[in-house]
mmCIF file of C-alpha atoms in Angstrom:
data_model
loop_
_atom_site.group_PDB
_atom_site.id
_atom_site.type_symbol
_atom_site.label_atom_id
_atom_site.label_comp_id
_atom_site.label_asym_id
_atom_site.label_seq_id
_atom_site.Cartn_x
_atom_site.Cartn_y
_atom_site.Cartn_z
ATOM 1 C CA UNK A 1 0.000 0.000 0.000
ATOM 2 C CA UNK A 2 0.803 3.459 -0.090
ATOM 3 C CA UNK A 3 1.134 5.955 2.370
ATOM 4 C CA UNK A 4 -2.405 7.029 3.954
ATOM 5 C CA UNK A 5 -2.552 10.488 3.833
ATOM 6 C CA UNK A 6 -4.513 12.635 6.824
ATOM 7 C CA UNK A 7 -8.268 11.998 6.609
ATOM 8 C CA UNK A 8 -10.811 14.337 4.946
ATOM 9 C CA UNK A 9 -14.352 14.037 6.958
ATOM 10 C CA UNK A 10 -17.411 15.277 5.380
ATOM 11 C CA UNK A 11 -19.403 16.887 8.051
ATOM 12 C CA UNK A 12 -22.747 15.366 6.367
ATOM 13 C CA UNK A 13 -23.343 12.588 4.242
ATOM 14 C CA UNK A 14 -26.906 11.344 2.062
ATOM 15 C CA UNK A 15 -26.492 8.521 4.167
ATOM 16 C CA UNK A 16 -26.835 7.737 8.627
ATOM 17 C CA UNK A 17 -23.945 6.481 9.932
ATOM 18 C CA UNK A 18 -22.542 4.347 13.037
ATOM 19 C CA UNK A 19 -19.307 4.028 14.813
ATOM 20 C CA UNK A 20 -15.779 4.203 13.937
ATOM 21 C CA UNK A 21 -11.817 4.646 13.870
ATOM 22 C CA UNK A 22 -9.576 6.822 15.933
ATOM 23 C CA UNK A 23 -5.758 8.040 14.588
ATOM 24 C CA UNK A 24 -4.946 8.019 10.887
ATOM 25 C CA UNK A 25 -1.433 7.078 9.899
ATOM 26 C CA UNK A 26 0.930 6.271 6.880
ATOM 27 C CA UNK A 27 -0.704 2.343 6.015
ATOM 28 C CA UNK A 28 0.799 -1.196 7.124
ATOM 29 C CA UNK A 29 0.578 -3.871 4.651
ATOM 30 C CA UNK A 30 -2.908 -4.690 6.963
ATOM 31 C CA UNK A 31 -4.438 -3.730 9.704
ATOM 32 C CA UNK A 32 -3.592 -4.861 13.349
ATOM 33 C CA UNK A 33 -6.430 -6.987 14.702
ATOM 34 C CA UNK A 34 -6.620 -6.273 18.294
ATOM 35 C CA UNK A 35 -7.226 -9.264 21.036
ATOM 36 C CA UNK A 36 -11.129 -10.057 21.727
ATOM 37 C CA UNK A 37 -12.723 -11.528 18.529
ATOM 38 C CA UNK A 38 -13.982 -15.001 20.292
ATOM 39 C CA UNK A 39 -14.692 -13.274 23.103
ATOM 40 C CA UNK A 40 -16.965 -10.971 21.317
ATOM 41 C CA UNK A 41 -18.497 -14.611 19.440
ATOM 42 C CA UNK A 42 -19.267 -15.953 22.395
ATOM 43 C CA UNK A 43 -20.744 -12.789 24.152
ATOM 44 C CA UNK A 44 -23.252 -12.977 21.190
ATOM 45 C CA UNK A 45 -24.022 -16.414 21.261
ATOM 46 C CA UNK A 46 -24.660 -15.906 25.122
ATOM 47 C CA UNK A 47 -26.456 -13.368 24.948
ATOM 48 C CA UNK A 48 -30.006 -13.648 24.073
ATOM 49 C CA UNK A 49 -31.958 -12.135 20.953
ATOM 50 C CA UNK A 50 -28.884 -10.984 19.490
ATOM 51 C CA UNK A 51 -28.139 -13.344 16.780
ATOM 52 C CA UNK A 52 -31.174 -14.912 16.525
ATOM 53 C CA UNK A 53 -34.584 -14.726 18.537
ATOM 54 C CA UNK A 54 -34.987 -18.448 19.093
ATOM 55 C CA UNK A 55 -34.390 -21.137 20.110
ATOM 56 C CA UNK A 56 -31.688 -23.156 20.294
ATOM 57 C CA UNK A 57 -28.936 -20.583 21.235
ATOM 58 C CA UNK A 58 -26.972 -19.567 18.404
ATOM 59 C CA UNK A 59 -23.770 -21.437 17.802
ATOM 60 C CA UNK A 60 -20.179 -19.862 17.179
ATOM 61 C CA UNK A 61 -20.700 -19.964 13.559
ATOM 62 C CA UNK A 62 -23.837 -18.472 13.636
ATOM 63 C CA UNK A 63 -22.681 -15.860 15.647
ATOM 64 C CA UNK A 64 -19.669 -15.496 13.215
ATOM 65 C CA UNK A 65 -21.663 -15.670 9.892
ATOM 66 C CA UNK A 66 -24.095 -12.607 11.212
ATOM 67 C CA UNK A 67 -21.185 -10.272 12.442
ATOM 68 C CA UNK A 68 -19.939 -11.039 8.707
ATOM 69 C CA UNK A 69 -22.897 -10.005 7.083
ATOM 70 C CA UNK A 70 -23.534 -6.641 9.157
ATOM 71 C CA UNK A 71 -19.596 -6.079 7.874
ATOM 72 C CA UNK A 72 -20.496 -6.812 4.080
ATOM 73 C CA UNK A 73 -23.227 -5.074 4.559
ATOM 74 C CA UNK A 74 -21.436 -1.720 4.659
ATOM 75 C CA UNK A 75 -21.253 0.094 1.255
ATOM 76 C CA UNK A 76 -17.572 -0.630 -0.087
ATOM 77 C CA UNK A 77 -17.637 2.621 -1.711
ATOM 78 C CA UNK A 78 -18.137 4.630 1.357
ATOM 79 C CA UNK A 79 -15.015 3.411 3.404
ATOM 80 C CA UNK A 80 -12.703 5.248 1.613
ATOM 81 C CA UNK A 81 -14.353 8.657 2.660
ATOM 82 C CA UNK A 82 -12.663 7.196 6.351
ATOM 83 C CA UNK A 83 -9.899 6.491 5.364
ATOM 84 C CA UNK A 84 -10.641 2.907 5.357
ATOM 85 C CA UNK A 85 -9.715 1.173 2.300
ATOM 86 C CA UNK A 86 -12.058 -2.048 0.600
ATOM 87 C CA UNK A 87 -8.659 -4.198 1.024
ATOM 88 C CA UNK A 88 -8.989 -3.180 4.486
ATOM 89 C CA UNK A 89 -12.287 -4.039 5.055
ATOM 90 C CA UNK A 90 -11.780 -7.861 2.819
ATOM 91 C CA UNK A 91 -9.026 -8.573 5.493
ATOM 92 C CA UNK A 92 -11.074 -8.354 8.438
ATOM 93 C CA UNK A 93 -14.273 -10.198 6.683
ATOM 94 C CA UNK A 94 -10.948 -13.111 6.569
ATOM 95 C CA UNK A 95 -10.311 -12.629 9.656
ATOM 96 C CA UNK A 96 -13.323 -13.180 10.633
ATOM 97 C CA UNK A 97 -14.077 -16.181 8.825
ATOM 98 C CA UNK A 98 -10.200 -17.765 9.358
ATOM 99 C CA UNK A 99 -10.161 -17.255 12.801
ATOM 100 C CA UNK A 100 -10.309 -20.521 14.701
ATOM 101 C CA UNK A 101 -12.892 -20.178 17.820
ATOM 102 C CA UNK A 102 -14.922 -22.143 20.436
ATOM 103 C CA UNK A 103 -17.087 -21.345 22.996
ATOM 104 C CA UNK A 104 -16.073 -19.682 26.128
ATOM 105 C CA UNK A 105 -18.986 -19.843 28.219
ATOM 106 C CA UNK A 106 -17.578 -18.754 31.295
ATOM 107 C CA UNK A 107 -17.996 -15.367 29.903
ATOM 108 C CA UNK A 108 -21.623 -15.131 29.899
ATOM 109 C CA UNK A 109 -23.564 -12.577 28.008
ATOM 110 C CA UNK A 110 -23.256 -8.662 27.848
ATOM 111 C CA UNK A 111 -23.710 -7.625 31.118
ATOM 112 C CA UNK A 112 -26.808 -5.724 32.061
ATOM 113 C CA UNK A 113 -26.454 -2.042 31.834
ATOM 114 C CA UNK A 114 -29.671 0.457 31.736
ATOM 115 C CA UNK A 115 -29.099 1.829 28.275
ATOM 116 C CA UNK A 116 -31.350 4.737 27.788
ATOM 117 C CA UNK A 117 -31.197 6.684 24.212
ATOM 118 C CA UNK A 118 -30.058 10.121 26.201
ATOM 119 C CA UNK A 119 -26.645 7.878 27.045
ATOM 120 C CA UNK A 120 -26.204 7.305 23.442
ATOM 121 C CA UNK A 121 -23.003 8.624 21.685
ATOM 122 C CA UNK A 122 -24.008 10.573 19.230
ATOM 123 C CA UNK A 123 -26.807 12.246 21.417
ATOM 124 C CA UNK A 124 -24.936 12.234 24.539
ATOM 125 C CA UNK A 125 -21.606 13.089 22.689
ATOM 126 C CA UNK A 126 -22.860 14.671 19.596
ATOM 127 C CA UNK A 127 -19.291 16.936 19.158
ATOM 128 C CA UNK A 128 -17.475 13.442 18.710
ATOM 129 C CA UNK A 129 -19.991 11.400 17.403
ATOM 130 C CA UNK A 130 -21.404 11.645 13.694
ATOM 131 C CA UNK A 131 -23.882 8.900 12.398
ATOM 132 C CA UNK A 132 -22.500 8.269 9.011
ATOM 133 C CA UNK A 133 -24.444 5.216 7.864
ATOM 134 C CA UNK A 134 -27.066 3.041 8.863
ATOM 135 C CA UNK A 135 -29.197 0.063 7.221
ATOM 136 C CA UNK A 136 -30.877 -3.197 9.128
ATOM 137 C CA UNK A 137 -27.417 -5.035 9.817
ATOM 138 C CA UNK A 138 -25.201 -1.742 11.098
ATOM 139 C CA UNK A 139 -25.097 1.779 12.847
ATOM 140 C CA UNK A 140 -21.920 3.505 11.531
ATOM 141 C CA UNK A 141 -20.354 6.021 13.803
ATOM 142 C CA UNK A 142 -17.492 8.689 12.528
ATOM 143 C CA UNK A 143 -15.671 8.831 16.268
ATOM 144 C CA UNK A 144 -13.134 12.011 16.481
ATOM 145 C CA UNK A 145 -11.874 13.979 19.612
ATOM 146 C CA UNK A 146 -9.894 17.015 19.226
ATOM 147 C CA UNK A 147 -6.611 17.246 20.854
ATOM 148 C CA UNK A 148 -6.109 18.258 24.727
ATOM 149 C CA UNK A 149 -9.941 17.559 24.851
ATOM 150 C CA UNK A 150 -12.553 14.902 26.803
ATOM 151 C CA UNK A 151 -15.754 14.379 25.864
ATOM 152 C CA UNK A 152 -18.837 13.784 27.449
ATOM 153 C CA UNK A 153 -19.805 10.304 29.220
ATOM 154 C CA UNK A 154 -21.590 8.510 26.982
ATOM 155 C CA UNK A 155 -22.409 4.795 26.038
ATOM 156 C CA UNK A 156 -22.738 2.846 23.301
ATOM 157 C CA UNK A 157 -25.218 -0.173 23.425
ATOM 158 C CA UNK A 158 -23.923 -2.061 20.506
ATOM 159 C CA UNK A 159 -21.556 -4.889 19.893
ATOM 160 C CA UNK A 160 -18.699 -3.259 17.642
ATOM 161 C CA UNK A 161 -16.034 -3.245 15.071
ATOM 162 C CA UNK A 162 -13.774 -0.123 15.258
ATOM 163 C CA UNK A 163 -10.977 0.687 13.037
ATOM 164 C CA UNK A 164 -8.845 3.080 14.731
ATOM 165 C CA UNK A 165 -8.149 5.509 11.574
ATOM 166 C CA UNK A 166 -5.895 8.179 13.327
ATOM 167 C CA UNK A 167 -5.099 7.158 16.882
ATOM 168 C CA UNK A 168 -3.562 9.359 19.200
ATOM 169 C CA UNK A 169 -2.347 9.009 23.077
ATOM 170 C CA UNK A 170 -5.260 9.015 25.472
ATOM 171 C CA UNK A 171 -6.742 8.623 28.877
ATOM 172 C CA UNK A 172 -10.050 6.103 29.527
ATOM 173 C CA UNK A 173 -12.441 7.452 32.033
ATOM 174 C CA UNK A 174 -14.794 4.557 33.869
ATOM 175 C CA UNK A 175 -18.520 5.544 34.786
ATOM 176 C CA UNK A 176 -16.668 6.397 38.081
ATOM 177 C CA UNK A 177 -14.657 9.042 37.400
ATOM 178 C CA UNK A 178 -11.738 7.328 37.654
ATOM 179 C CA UNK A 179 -8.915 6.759 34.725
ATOM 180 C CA UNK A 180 -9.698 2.974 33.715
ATOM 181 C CA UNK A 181 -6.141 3.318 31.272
ATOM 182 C CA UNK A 182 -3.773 5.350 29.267
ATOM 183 C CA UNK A 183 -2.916 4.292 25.797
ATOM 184 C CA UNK A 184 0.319 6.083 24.958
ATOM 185 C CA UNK A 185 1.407 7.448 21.986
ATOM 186 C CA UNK A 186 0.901 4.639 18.677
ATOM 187 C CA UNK A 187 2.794 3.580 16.380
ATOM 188 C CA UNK A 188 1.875 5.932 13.493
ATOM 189 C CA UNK A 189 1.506 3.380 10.249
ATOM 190 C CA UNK A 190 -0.470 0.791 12.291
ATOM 191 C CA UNK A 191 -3.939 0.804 11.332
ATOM 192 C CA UNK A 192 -5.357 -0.716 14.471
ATOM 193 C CA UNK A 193 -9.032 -3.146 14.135
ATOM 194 C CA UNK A 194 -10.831 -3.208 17.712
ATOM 195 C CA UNK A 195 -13.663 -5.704 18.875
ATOM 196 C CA UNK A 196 -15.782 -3.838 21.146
ATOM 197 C CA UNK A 197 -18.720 -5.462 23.199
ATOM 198 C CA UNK A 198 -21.260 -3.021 24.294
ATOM 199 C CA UNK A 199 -20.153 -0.284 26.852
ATOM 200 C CA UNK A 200 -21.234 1.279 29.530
ATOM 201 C CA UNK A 201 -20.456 4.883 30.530
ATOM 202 C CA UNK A 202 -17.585 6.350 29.711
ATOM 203 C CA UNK A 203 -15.340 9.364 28.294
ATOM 204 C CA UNK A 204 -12.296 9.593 26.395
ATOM 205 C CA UNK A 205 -10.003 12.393 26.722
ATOM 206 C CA UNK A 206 -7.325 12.833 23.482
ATOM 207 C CA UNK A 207 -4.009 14.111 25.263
ATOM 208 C CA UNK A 208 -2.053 14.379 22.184
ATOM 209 C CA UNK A 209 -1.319 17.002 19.887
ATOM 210 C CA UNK A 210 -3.485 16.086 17.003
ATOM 211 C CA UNK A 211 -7.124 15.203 16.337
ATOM 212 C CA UNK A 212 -8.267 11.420 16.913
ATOM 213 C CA UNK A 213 -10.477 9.628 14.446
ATOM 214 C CA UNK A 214 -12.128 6.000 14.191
ATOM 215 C CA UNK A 215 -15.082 4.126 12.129
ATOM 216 C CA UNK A 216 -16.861 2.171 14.892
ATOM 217 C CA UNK A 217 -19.223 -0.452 13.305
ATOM 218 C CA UNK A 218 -22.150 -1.447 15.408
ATOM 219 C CA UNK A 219 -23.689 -4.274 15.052
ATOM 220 C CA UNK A 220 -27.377 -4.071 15.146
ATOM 221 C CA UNK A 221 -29.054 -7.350 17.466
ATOM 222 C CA UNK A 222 -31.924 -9.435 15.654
ATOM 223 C CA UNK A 223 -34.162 -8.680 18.790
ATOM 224 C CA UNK A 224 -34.680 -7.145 22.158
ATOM 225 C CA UNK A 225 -31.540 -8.379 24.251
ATOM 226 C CA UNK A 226 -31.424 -9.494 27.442
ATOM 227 C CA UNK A 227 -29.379 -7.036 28.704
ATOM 228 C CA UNK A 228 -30.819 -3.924 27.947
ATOM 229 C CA UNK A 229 -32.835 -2.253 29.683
ATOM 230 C CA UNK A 230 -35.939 -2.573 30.592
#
């Protein structure tokens, strides 16, 4: 690949969007897939009305043929408006489908949070949260945070994918208050993939020099789940 120059973001698009990526960066020969994927497969599987709303529970390939589908879902010809390139995106639908996984059902399902739509990012967080597209299978979020800046606690109640476009150093707050972890400064041509279950309140704050950008995909559930509220 070629270098990937600093991102251009439209501050509208024809289309709604969901989540996405955070610090932008010359490109790797592909993108850095971050710790979590089974995890996340077997969260889904455990977790009722998400893959499927009946019975029997949905089994690790289930759960890994729908998160593949809400990913190919996602117009090819939109990623590159996010700095996210179609070779990206065929990479992690392989990863996805390579990776070798079984169920882990120690981990149980999503845990239980009260997610109300006031907590959700873009309405709770609208400066760093831009819906850029949205269809049956996926909410697409633009994610940015200016430097030296938090934002606002906010939560997101999806299961996501979230390619970390232009990543920066940065503190983690907890619903608490209290700094959950730093990430320090990146490596700059690393374009990092995250798999994100569904979280609860929190705030980022950017302490680097430059703005921060992702595409967070959110995966949309088949049903009411179990651990939303009410």
């Amino acid at each position: 690949k070629s270098s990937r120059p600093m991102p251009t973001f439209p501050t509208t698009t024809a289309f709604a969007l969901i989540s996405v990526c955070l610090v932008s960066v010359a490109a790797a020969d592909s993108p850095v897939f971050t710790p979590g994927f089974c995890d996340l497969l077997s969260q889904l599987s455990l977790t009722s009305n998400y893959v499927n709303t009946s019975e029997p529970a949905p089994t690790i390939e289930e759960s890994r043929a729908f998160v593949a589908a809400a990913i190919e879902s996602v117009p090819g010809e939109l990623l590159p408006m996010w700095n996210v390139t179609v070779d990206d995106r065929d990479q992690l639908l392989q990863y996805i489908n390579d990776t070798a996984c079984v169920l882990n059902a120690s981990l149980g399902s999503f845990a239980f949070h009260p997610f109300l739509s006031m907590l959700d990012g873009p309405v709770a967080a609208p400066d760093s949260h831009e819906v850029v597209f949205q269809n049956d299978f996926v909410r697409v979020l633009h994610v940015s945070v200016a430097p030296q800046t938090r934002e606002p606690y906010h939560a997101h109640e999806r299961a996501s994918i979230m390619f970390d476009t232009v990543r920066t150093s940065f503190k983690y707050y907890d619903e608490h208050g209290q700094v959950a972890f730093v990430v320090p400064h990146p490596q700059k041509d690393i374009l990092y993939c995250d798999f994100m279950a569904p979280e609860w309140l929190h705030s980022v704050e950017n302490t680097d020099t430059f703005e921060m950008h992702a595409l967070r995909i959110e995966i949309k559930s088949a049903g009411r789940t179990s651990y939303h509220w009410p």
